[in-house]
Coordinates of C-alpha atoms in Angstrom, one line a residue:
Chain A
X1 CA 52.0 27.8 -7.4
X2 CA 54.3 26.1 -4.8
X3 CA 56.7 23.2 -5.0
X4 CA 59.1 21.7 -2.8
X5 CA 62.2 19.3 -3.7
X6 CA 63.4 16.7 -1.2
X7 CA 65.8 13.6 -1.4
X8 CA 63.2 10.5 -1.8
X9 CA 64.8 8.5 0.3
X10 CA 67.8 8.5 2.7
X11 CA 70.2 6.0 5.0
X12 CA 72.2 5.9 8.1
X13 CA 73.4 4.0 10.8
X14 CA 72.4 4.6 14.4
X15 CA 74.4 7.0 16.1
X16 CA 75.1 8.8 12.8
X17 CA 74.3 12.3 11.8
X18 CA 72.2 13.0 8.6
X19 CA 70.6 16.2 6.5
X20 CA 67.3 15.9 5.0
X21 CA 67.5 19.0 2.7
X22 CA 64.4 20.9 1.2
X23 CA 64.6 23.6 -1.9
X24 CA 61.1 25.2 -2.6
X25 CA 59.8 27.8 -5.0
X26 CA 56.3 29.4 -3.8
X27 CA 54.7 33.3 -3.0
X28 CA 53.9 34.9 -0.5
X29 CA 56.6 32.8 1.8
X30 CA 56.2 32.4 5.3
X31 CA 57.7 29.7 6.7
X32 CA 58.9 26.1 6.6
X33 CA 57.6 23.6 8.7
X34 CA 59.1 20.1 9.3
X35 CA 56.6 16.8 9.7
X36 CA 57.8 13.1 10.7
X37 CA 55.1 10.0 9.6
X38 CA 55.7 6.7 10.8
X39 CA 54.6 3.9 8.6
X40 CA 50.8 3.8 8.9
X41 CA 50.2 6.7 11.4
X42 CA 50.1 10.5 11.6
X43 CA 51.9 13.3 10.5
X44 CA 53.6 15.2 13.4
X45 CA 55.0 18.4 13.7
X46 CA 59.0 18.8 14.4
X47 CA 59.5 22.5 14.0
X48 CA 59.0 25.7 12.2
X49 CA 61.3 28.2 10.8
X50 CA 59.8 31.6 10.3
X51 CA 62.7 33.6 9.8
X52 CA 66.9 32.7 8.8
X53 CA 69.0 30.6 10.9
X54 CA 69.1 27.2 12.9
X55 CA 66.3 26.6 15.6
X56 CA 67.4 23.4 17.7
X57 CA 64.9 20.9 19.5
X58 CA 66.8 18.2 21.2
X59 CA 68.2 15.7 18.6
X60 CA 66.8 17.4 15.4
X61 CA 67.5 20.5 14.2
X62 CA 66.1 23.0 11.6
X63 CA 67.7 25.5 9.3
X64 CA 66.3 28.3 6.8
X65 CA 67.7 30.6 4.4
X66 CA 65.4 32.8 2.6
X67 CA 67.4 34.3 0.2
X68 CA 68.1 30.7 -1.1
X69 CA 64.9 29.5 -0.7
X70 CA 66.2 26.5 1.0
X71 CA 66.3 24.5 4.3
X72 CA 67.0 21.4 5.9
X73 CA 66.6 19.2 8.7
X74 CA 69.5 17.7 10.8
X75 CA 68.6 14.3 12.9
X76 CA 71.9 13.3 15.1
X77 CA 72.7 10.7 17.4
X78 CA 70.4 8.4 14.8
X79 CA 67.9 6.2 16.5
X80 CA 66.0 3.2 14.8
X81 CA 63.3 5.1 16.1
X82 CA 64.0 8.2 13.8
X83 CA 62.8 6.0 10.7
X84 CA 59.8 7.5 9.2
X85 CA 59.3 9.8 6.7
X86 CA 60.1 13.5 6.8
X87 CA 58.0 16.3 5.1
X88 CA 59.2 19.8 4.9
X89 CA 56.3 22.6 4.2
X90 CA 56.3 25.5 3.2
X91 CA 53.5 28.1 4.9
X92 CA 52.0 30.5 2.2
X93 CA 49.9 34.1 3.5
X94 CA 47.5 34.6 0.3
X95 CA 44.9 37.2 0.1
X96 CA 45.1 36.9 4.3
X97 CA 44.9 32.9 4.4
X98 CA 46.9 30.1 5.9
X99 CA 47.9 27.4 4.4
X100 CA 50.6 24.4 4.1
X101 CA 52.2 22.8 1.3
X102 CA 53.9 19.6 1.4
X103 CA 57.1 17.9 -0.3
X104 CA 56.4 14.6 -1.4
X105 CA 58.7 13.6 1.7
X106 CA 61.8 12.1 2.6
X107 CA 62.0 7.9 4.2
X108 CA 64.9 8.2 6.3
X109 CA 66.0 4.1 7.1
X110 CA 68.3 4.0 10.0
X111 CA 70.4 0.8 10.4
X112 CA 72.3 -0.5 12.9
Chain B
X1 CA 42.9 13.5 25.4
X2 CA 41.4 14.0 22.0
X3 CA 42.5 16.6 19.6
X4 CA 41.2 15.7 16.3
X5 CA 38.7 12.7 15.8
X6 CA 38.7 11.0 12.5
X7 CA 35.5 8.9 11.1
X8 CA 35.9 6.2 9.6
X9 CA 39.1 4.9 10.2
X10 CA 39.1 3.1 7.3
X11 CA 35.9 2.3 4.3
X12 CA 35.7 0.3 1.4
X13 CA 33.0 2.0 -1.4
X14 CA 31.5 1.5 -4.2
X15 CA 32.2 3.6 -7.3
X16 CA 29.2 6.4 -7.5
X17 CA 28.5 6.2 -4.1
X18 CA 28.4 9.2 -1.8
X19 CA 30.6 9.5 1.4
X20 CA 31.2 11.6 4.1
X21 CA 34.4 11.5 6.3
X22 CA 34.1 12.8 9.5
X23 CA 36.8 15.4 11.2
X24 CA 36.3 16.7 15.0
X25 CA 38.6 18.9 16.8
X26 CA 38.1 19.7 20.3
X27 CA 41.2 22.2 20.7
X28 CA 39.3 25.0 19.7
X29 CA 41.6 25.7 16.6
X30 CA 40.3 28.1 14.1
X31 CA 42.1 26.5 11.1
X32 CA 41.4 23.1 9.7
X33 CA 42.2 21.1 6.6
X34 CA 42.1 17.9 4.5
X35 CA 44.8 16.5 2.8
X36 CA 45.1 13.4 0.8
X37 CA 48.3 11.2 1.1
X38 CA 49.2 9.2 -2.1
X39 CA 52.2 7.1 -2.3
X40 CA 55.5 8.9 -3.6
X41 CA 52.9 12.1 -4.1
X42 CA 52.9 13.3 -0.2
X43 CA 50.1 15.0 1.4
X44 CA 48.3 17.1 -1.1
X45 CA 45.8 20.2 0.1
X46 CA 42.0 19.3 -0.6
X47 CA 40.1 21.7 1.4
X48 CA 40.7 24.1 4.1
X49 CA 39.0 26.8 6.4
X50 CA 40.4 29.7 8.2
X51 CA 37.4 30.4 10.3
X52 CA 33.9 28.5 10.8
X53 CA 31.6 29.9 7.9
X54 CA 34.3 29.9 5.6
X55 CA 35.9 27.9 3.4
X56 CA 38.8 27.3 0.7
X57 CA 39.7 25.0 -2.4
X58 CA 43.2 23.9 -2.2
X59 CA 45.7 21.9 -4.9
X60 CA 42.9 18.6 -5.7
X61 CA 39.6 20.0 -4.6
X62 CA 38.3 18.1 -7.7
X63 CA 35.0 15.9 -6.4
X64 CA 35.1 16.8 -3.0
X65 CA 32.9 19.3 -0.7
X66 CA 33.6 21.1 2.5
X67 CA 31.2 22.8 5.4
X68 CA 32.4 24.4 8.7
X69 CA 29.0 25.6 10.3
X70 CA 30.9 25.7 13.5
X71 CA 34.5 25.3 14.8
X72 CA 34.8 21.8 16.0
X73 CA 33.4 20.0 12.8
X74 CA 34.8 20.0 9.3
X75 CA 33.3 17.1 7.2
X76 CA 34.9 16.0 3.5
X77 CA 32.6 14.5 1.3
X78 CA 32.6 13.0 -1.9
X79 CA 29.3 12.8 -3.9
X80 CA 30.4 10.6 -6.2
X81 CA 33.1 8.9 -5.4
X82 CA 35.5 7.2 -8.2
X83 CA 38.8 4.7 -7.9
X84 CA 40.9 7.6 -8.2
X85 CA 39.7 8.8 -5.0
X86 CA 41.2 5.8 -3.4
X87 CA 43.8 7.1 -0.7
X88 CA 44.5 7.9 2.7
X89 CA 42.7 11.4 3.9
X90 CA 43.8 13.4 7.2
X91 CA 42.0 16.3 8.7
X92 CA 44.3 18.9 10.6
X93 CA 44.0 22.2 12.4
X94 CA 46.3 24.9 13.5
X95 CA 45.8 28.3 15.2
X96 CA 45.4 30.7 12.9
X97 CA 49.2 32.3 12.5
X98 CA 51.1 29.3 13.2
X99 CA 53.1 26.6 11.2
X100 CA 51.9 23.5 13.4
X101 CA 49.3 21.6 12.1
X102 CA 47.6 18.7 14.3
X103 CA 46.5 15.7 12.2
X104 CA 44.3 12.9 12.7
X105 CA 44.9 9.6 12.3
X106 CA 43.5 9.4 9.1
X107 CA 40.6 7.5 7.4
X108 CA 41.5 5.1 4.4
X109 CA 38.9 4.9 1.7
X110 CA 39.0 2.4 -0.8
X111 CA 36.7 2.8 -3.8
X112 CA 36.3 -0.2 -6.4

C-alpha cells in the first residue's frame, strides 16, 4: 500500500518563509502532487512534481527527490490568506491506472 | 463556469437508508473519483474510474457503489447507509496522465 507522513500542523507569521515537508512509501511511484483546503471548501491543486528538482509557481514552491522518497512544499512571503490546509499526494500507475493518495494534511496558521 | 457539480450539498439520513450522491463534470475529463474527508484522517480514495464503463475500488470502498455509464456522471451510493458513513465526500476528475485533480465542493452527509 501507500502512506504519506506530514507535520500535522504548522505556524508562521506573515511575511515569513515555511516548509511543509512530506516523506511517503508507495509502488509504482509517479508523482507528488500538492493540494491547499480552506476551512469548509475544496481541495485545490498547487503543483505536481513528476520528476527530481524544485518546480516554482509564484509564492509556493515544490521540491521532489525520488531517491529519498521525499518532498516538500515552500510558501514564502506568508499571507493570512495562505492558512488552509496542505495535502501532498502521491500519484500511483497500477496495472495501467491512475490514482491519488493523500497525507492526512498539514494546517498551516499564519499570524501576524 | 461549472466543472464538477456536486448533489446534495449537504443531507442528514437515517441509519439503513439508501442514498445517492450526485457528481457531474462538464470538462470532459476521463478520470473521476470519490474521496471521503474525515477529520485528522485526510481524504481517503472510495471509488474511482479511468474511463466511462469502468470502474475501481479504492482504500474504504466498504458500503459504497459506483457507475460511470458515460463521462460526465459518476454517482456514489450507499445502500445502506450507517453512522460511520458520516463525513464529508468530494468527487474529482483529472485527465487521464495528469497529477491535477478538480474537486467539487463536496456533499456532507450526516447519518444518525
Amino acid at each position: 500500500g501507500q502512506s504519506l507522513e506530514q507535520p500535522s500542523e504548522v505556524t508562521a507569521v506573515e511575511g515569513a518563509i515555511v516548509q511543509i515537508n512530506c516523506t511517503y512509501q508507495t509502488s509504482g511511484f509517479y508523482g507528488l502532487s500538492w493540494y491547499q483546503q480552506h476551512d469548509g471548501g475544496a481541495p485545490t491543486f498547487l503543483s505536481y512534481n513528476g520528476l527530481d528538482g524544485l518546480e516554482e509557481t509564484g509564492r509556493f514552491s515544490s521540491f521532489l527527490s525520488r531517491s529519498d522518497s521525499y518532498g516538500y512544499l515552500l510558501l514564502q512571503e506568508l499571507q493570512m490568506k495562505d492558512s488552509a490546509s496542505y495535502f501532498c499526494a502521491v500519484r500511483d500507475l497500477n496495472s495501467g491506472y491512475s490514482t491519488l493518495t493523500f497525507g492526512k494534511g498539514t494546517m498551516l496558521l499564519v499570524s501576524p | 463556469i461549472a466543472g464538477i457539480t456536486q448533489a446534495p450539498t449537504s443531507q442528514i439520513l437515517a441509519a439503513g437508508r439508501r442514498m445517492t450522491l450526485r457528481c457531474t463534470q462538464d470538462m470532459r475529463h476521463n478520470a473521476m473519483y470519490w474521496y471521503r474527508q474525515d477529520l485528522g484522517l485526510g481524504l481517503r480514495l472510495i471509488h474511482y474510474s479511468n474511463t466511462a464503463g469502468t470502474t475501481g475500488k479504492g482504500e474504504v470502498p466498504d458500503g459504497y457503489s459506483v457507475s460511470r455509464a458515460n463521462t460526465d456522471d459518476f454517482p456514489l451510493t450507499l445502500a445502506s447507509a450507517v453512522p460511520s458513513q458520516t463525513s464529508v465526500y468530494f468527487c474529482a476528475s483529472s485527465d487521464r496522465g495528469t497529477g491535477e485533480l478538480f474537486f467539487g465542493e463536496g456533499s456532507r452527509l450526516t447519518v444518525l
